[in-house]
Tab-separated table of C-alpha atoms and ligand atoms in Angstrom:
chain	number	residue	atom	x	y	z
A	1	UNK	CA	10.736	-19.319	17.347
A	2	UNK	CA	10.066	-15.760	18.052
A	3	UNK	CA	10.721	-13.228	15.526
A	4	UNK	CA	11.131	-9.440	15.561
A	5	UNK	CA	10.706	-7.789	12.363
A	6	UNK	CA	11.569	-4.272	11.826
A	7	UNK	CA	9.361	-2.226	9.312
A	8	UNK	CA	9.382	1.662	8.825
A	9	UNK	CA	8.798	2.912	5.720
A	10	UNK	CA	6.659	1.851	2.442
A	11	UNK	CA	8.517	-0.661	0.641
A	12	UNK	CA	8.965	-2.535	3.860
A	13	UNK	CA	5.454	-3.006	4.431
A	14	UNK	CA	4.879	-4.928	1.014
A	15	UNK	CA	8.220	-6.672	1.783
A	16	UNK	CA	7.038	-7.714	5.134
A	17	UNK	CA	3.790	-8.182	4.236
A	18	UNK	CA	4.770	-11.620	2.434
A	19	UNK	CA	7.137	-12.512	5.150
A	20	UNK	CA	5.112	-12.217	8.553
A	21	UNK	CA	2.217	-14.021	6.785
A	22	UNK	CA	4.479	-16.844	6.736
A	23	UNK	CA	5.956	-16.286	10.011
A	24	UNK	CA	2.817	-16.228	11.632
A	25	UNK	CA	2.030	-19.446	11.231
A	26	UNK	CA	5.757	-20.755	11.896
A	27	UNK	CA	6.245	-18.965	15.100
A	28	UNK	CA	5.848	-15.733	17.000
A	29	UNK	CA	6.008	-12.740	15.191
A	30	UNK	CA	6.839	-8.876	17.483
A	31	UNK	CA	6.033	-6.294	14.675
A	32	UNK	CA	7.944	-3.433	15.522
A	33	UNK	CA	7.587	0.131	13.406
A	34	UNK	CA	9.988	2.589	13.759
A	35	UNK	CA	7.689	5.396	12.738
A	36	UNK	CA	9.943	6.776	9.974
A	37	UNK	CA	7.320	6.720	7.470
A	38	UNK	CA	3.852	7.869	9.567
A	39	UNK	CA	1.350	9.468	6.843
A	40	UNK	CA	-1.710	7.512	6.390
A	41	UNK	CA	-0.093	7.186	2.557
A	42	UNK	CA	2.263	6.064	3.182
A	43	UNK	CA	1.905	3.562	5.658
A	44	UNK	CA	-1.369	3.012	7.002
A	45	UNK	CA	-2.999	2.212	3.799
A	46	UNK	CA	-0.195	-0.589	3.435
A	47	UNK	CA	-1.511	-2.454	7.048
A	48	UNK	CA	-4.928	-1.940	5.920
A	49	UNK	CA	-4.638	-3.307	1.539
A	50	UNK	CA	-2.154	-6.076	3.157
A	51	UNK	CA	-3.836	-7.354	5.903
A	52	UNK	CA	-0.553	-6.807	8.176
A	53	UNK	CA	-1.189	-7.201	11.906
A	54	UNK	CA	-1.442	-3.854	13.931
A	55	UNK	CA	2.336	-3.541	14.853
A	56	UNK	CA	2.880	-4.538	18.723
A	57	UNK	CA	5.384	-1.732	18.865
A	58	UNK	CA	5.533	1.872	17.146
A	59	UNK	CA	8.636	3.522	18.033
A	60	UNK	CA	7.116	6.830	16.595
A	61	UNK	CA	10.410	8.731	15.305
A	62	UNK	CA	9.112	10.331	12.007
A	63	UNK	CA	11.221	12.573	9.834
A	64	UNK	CA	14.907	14.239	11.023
A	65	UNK	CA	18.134	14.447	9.830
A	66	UNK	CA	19.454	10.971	8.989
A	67	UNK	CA	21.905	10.703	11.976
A	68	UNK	CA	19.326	11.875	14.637
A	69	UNK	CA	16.644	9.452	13.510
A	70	UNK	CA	18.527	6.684	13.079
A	71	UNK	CA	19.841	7.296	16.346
A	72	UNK	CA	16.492	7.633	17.829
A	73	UNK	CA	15.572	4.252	16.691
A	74	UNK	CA	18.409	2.598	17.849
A	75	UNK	CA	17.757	3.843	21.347
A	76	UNK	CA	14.066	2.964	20.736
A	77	UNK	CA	14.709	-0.226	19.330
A	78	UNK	CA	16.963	-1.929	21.982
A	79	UNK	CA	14.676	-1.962	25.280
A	80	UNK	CA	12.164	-3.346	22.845
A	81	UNK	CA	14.658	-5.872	22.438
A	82	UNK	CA	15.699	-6.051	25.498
A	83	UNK	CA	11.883	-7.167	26.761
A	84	UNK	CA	10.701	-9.165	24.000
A	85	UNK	CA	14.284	-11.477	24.071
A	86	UNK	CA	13.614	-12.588	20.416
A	87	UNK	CA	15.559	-15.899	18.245
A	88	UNK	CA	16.354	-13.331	15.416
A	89	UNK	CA	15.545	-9.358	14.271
A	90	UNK	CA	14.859	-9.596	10.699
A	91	UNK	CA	15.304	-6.896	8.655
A	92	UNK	CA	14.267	-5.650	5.343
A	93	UNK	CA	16.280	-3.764	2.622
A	94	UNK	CA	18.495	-0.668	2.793
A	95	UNK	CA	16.371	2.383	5.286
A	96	UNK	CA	17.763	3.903	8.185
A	97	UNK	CA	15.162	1.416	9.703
A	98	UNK	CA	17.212	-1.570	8.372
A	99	UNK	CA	20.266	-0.224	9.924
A	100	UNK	CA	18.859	0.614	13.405
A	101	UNK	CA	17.693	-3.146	13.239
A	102	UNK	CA	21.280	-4.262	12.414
A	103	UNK	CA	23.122	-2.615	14.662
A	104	UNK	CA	21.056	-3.118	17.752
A	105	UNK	CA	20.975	-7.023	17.220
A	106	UNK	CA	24.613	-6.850	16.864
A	107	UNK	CA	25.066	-5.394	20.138
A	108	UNK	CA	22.684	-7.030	21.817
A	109	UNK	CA	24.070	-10.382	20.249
A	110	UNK	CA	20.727	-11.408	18.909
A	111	UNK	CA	20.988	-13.332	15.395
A	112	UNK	CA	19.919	-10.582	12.266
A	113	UNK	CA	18.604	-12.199	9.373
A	114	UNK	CA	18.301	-9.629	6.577
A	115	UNK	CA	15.919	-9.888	3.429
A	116	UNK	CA	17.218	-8.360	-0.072
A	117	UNK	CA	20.905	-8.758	1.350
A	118	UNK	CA	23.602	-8.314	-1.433
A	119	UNK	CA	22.195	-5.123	-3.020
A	120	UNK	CA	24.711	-3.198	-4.689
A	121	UNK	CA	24.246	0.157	-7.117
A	122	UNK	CA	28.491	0.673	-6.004
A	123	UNK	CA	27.388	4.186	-5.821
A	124	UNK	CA	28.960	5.059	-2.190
A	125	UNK	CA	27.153	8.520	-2.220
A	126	UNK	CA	23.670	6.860	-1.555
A	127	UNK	CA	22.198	6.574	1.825
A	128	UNK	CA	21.176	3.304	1.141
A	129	UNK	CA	24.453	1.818	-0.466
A	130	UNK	CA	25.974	2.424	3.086
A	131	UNK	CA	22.588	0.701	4.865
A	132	UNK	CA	22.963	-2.174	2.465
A	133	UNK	CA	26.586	-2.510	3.310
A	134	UNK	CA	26.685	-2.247	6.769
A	135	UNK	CA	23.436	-4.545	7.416
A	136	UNK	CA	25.068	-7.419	5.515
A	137	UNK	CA	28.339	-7.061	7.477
A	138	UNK	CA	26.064	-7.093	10.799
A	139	UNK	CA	23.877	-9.929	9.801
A	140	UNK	CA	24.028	-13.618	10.534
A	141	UNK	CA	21.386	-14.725	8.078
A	142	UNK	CA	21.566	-13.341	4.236
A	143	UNK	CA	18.704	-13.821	2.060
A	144	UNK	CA	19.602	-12.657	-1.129
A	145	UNK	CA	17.047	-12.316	-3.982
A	146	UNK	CA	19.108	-13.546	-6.811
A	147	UNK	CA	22.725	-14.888	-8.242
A	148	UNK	CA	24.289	-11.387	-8.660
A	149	UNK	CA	23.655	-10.549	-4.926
A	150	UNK	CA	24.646	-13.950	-3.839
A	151	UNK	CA	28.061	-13.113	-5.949
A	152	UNK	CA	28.317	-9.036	-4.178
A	153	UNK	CA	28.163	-10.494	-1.154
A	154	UNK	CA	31.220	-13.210	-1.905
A	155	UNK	CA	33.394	-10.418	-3.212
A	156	UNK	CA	32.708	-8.687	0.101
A	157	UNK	CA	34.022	-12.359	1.736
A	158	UNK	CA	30.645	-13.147	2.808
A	159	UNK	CA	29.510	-16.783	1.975
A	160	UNK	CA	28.315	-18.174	5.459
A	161	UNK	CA	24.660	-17.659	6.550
A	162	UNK	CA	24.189	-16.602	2.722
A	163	UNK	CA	20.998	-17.979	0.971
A	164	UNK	CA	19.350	-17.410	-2.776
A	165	UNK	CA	15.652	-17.160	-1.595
A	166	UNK	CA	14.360	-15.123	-4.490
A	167	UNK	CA	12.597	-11.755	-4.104
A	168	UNK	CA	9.835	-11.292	-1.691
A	169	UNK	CA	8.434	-8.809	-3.728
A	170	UNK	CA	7.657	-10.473	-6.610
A	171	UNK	CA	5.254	-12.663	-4.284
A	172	UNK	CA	3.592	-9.743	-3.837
A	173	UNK	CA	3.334	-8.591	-7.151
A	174	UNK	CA	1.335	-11.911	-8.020
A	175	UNK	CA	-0.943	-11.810	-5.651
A	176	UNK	CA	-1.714	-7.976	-5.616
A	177	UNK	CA	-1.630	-7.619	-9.761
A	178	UNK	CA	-4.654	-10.047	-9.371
A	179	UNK	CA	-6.237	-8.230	-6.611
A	180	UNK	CA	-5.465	-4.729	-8.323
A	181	UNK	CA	-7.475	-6.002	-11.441
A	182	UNK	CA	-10.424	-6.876	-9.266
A	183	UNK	CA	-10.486	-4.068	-6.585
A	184	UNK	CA	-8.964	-1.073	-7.989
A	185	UNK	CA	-10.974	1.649	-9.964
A	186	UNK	CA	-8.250	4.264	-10.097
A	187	UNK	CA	-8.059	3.645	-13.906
A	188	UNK	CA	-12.015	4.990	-14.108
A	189	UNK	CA	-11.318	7.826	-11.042
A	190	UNK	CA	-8.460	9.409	-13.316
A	191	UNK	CA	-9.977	8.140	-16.396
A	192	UNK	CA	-7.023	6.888	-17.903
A	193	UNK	CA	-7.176	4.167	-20.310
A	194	UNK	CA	-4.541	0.913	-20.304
A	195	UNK	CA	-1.582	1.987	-22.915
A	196	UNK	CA	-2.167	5.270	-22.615
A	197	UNK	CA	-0.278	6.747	-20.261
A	198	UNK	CA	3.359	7.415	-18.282
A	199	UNK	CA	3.191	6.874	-14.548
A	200	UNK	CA	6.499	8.170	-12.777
A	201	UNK	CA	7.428	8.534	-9.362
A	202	UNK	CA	10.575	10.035	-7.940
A	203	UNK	CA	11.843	10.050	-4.469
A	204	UNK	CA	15.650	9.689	-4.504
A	205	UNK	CA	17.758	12.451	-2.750
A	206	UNK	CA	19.868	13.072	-5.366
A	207	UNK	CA	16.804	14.036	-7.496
A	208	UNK	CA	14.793	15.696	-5.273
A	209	UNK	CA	17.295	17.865	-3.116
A	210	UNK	CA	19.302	18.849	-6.084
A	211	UNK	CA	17.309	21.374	-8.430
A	212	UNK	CA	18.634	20.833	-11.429
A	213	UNK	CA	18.642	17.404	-11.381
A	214	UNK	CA	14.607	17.916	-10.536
A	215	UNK	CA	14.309	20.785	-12.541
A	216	UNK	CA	15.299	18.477	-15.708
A	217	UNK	CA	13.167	15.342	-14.472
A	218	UNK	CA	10.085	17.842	-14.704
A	219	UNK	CA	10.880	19.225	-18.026
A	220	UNK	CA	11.357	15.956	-19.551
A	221	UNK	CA	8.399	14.252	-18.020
A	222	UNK	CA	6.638	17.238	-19.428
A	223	UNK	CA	7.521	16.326	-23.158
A	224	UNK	CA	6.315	13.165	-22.732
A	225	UNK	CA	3.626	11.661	-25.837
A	226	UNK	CA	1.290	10.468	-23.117
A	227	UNK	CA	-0.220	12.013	-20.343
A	228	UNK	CA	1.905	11.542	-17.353
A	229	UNK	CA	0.681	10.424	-13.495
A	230	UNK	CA	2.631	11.394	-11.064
A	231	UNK	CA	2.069	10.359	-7.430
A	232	UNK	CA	4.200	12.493	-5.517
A	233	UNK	CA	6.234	11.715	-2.527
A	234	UNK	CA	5.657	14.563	0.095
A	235	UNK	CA	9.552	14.587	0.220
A	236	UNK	CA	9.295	15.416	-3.573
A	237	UNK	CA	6.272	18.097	-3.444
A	238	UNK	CA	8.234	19.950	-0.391
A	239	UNK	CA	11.111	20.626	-3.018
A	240	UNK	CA	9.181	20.882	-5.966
A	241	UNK	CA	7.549	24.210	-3.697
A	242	UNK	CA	10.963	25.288	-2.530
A	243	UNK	CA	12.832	25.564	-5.897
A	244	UNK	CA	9.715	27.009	-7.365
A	245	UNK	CA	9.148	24.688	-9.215
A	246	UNK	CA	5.282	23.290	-8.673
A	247	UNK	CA	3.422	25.136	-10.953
A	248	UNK	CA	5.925	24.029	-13.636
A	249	UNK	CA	5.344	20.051	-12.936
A	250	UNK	CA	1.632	19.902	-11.548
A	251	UNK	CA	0.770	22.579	-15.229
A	252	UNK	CA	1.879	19.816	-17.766
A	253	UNK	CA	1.829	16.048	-15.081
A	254	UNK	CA	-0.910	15.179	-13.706
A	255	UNK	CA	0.832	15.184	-9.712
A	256	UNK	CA	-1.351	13.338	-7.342
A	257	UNK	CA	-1.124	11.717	-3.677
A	258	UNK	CA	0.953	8.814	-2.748
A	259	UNK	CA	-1.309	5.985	-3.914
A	260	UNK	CA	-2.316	2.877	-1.654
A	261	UNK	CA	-0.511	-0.457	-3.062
A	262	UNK	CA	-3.207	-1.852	-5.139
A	263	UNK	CA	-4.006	1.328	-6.719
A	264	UNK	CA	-0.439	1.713	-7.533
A	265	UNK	CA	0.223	-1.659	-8.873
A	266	UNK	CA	-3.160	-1.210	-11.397
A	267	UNK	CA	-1.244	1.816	-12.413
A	268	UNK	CA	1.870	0.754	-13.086
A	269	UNK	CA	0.301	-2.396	-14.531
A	270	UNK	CA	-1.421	-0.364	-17.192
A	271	UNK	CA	1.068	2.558	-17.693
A	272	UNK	CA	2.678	2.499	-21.570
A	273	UNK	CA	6.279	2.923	-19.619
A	274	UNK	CA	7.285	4.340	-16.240
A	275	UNK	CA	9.946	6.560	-14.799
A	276	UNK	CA	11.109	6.236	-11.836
A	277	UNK	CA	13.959	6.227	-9.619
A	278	UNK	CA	12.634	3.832	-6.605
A	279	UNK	CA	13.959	0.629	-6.427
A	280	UNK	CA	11.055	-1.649	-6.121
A	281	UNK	CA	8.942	0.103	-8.908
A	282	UNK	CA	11.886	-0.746	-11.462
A	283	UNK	CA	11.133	-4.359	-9.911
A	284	UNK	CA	7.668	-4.538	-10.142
A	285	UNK	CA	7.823	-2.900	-13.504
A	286	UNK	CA	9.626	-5.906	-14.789
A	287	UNK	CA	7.335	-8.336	-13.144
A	288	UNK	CA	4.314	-6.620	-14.981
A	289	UNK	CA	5.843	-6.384	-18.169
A	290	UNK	CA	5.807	-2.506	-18.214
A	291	UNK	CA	8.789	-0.802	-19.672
A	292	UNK	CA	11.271	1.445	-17.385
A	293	UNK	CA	13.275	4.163	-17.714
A	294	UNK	CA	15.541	4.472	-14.464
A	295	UNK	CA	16.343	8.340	-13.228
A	296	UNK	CA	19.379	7.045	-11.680
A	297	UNK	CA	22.925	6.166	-13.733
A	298	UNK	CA	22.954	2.835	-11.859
A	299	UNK	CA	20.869	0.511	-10.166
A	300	UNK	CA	20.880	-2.630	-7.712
A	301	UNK	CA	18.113	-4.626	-9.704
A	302	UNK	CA	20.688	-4.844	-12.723
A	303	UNK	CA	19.209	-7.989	-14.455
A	304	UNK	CA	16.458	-5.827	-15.395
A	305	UNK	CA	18.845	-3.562	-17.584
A	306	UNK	CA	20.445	-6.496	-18.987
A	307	UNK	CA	17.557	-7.689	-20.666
A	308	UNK	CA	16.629	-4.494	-22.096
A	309	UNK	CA	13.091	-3.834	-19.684
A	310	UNK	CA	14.807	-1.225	-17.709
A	311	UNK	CA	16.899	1.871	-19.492
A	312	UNK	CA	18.944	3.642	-16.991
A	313	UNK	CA	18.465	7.418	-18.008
A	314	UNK	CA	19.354	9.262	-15.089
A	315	UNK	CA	18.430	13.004	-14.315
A	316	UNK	CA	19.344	13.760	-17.976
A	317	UNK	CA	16.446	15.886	-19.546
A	318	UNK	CA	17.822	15.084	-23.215
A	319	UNK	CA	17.882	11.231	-22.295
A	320	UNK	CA	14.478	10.773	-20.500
A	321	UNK	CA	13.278	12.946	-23.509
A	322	UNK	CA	14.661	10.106	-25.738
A	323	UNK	CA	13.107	7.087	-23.188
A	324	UNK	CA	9.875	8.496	-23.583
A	325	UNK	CA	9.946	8.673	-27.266
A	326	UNK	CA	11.852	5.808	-28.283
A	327	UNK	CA	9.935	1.942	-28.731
A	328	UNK	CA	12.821	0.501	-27.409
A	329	UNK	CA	12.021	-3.471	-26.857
A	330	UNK	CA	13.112	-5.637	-24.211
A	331	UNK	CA	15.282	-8.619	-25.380
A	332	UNK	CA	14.627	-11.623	-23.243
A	333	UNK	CA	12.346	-12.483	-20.373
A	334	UNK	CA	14.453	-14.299	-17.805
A	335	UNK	CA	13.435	-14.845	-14.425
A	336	UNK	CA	16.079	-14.007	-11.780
A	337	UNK	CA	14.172	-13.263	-8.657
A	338	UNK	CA	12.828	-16.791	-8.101
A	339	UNK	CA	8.954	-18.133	-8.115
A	340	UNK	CA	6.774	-16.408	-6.060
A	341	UNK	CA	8.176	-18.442	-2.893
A	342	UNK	CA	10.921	-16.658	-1.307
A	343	UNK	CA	8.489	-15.602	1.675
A	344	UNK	CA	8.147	-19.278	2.748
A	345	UNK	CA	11.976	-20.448	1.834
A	346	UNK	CA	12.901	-17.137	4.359
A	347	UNK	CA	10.386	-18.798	7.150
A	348	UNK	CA	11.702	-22.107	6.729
A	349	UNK	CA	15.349	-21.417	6.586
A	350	UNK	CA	14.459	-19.242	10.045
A	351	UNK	CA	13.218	-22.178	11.080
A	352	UNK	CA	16.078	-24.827	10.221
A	353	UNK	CA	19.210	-22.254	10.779
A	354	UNK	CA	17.746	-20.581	14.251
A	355	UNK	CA	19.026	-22.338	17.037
A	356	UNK	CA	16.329	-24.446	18.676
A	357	UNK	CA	14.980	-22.129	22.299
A	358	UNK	CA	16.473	-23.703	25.145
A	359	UNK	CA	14.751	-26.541	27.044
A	360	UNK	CA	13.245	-25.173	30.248
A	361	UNK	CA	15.464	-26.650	33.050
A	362	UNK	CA	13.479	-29.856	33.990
A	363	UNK	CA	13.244	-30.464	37.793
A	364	UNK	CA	15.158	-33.601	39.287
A	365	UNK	CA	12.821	-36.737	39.090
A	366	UNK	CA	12.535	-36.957	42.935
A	367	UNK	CA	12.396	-40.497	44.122
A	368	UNK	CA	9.423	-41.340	46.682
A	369	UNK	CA	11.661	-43.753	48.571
B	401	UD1	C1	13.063	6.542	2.717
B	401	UD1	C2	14.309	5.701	2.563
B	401	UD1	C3	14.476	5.284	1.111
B	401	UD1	C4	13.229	4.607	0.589
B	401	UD1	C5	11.999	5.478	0.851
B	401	UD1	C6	10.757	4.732	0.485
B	401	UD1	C7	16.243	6.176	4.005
B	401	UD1	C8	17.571	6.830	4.074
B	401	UD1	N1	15.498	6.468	2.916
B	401	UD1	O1	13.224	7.718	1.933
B	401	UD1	O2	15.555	4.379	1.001
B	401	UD1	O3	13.371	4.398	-0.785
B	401	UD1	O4	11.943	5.805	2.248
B	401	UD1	O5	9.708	5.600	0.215
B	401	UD1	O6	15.881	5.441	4.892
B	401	UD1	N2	7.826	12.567	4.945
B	401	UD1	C9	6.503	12.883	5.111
B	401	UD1	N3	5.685	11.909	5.618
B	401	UD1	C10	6.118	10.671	5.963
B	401	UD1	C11	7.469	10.381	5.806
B	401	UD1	C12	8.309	11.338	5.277
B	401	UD1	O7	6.065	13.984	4.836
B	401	UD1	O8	5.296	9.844	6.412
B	401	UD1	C13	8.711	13.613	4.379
B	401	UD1	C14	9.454	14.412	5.430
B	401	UD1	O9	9.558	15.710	4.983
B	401	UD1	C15	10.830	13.763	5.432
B	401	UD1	C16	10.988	13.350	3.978
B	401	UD1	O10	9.696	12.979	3.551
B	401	UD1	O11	11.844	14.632	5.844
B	401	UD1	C17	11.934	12.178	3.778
B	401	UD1	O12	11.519	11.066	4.581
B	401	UD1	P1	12.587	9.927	4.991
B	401	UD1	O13	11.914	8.824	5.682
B	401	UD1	O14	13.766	10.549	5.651
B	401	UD1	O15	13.153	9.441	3.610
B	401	UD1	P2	12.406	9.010	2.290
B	401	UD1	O16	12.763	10.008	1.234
B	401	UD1	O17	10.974	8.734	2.540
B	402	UDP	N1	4.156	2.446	-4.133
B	402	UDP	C1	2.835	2.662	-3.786
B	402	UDP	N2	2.287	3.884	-4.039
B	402	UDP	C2	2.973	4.890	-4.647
B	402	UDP	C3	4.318	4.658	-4.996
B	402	UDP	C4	4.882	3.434	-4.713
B	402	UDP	O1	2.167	1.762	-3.273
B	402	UDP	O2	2.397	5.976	-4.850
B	402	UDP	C5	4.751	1.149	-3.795
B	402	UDP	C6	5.349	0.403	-4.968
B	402	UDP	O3	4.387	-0.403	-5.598
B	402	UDP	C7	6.456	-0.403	-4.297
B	402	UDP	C8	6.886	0.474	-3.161
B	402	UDP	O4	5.836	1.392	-2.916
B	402	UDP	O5	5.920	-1.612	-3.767
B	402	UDP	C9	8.142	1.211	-3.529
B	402	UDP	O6	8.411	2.167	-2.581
B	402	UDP	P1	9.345	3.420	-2.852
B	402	UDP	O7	9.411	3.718	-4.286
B	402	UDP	O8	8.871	4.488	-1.953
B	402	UDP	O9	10.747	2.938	-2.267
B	402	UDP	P2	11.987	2.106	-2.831
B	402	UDP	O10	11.495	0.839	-3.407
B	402	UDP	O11	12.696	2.976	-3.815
B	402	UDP	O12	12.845	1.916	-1.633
């Protein structure tokens, strides 16, 4: 089988990381990146720490206004495509990448198979509510990471071509929390000590295009008891300088680069608590045991809220305030996003639902008499 996966920004490069290692050895794998995340931090660092092949196609669209570069990509996308005649595109999560993929395998009636399908926050205002929703609807093959998005995707009528896989990020988080322990030194290089710190990261546009809502992230974060490291999204230090408000967060947080994956995962590993609006860090927070606070009023990943690891806080300053203080405790340890194997079930349900290639046409036996 021949596979073309669709990466573009960060979290799809741990994401696919798991996958294509998988894949690899199943089949034929055409890496394709769109571009839309092109800083070294943010993406090569990821091919490099992961050991992802070199992609066999960058479709180099970087940073516009949503419509134009999702656009772009389609139009990118489709000769690519067109010339590599893959079995399926498989797709990753809920970026204008993910919905490029969709929408050109739909027209060009090539099975998409999309990982992390049945993601809901019901919050229609979010870019990536309408990416989730509109992938799944295109998609022929729905790998969802646990029962609640199995069940969002029934109430949306879809049942066929849906599978529970589990969550290919918690196969990375095993393998990289064990890696992070060995290889990472960022603990010494800040000289910050386990337990003794926040980390938080924030990246979501209704935090970061909308001052107040940043204004009161930064104030809050500043009250913190601990120290607080904040690697800082260049979408998020472009507005912190426009609203003036950089001097205010980078005075009382300690505001650093975008840090590689391993580096990251030590941190958030050893961080007292984190706060954070990105989806995967509330997930990998869970998996390490650290405690959350959410800067959002909902979230997809809600199993982590129902057993009391995640507190969903939103852009309230008087709230986050009362996260960072409080010793809340978490009240069960369930494990909803599978067993560190949803990378191979994904492969091997490619592999059994995929129809076989078509048989070259034999020639005629031609009889010698
Ligand atoms: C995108 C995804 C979001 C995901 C996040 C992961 C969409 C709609 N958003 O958000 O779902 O959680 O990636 O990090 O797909 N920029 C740089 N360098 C880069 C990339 C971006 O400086 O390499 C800056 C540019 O100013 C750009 C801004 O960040 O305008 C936003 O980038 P964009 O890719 O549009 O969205 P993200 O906020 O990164
Ligand atoms: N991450 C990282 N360095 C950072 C911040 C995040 O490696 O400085 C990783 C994090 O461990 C997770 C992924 O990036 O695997 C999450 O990406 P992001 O928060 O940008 O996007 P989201 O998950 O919200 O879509």
């Amino acid at each position: 089988m021949r596979i073309c996966s669709i990466v573009g920004a960060r979290p799809q490069f741990v994401k696919a990381a798991v996958v294509s290692r998988q894949l690899r050895e199943a089949g034929e794998e055409v890496l394709v990146h769109t571009g839309q995340h092109y800083d070294e931090e943010l993406s090569d660092v990821f091919f490099e720490e992961l050991d992802i092949p070199e992609p066999d196609y960058n479709l180099g669209v970087a940073s516009d206004t949503h419509g134009r570069q999702t656009a772009k990509m389609i139009a990118r996308l489709e000769p690519v495509v067109e010339e590599t005649s893959p079995d399926a595109i498989l797709l990753y999560g809920d970026t204008n990448s993910t919905l490029a993929g969709a929408i050109v395998g739909s027209k060009r009636d090539v099975a998409v198979a999309h990982v992390e399908a049945g993601l809901r926050s019901e919050n229609r205002s979010m870019p990536e509510e309408i990416n989730r929703i509109l992938t799944d609807h295109a998609s022929d093959l729905l790998f969802a990471p646990s029962e609640a998005a199995v069940a969002n995707l029934a109430e949306e009528g879809l049942g066929d071509g849906v599978y529970l896989t589990g969550d290919v990020m918690y196969d990375a988080i095993l393998d990289a929390r064990e890696r992070s322990h060995r290889q990472s030194t960022i603990l010494e290089d800040l000289d910050l000590e386990p337990g003794e710190f926040v980390l938080a990261t924030v990246h979501r546009a209704s935090n970061t295009d909308d001052r107040a809502n940043l204004a009161s992230i930064v104030d809050a974060l500043a009250s913190a008891p601990l120290p607080v490291v904040f690697p800082a999204h260049p979408r998020t230090v472009d507005r912190l300088e426009e609203y003036g408000l950089w001097s205010r967060a980078t005075e009382h947080l300690e505001v650093i680069e975008p840090q590689g994956y391993l580096d990251f995962v030590r941190l958030l590993d050893a961080a007292e608590r984190v706060a954070t609006d990105s989806g995967g860090v509330q997930k990998e927070a869970f998996f390490l045991g650290t405690r959350c606070l959410t800067l959002r009023e909902e979230t997809e990943w809600v199993e982590t809220v129902d057993c009391g690891w995640n507190r969903l806080v939103g852009p309230n300053e008087s709230r986050i305030r009362e996260a960072l203080r409080d010793d809340w405790q978490p009240t069960a340890d369930p494990q909803p996003y599978g067993d560190g194997t949803a990378g191979r079930r994904i492969v091997e349900l490619l592999e059994e639902q995929l129809p076989a290639p078509k048989a070259e046409p034999q020639a005629e036996p031609v009889s010698l008499d």
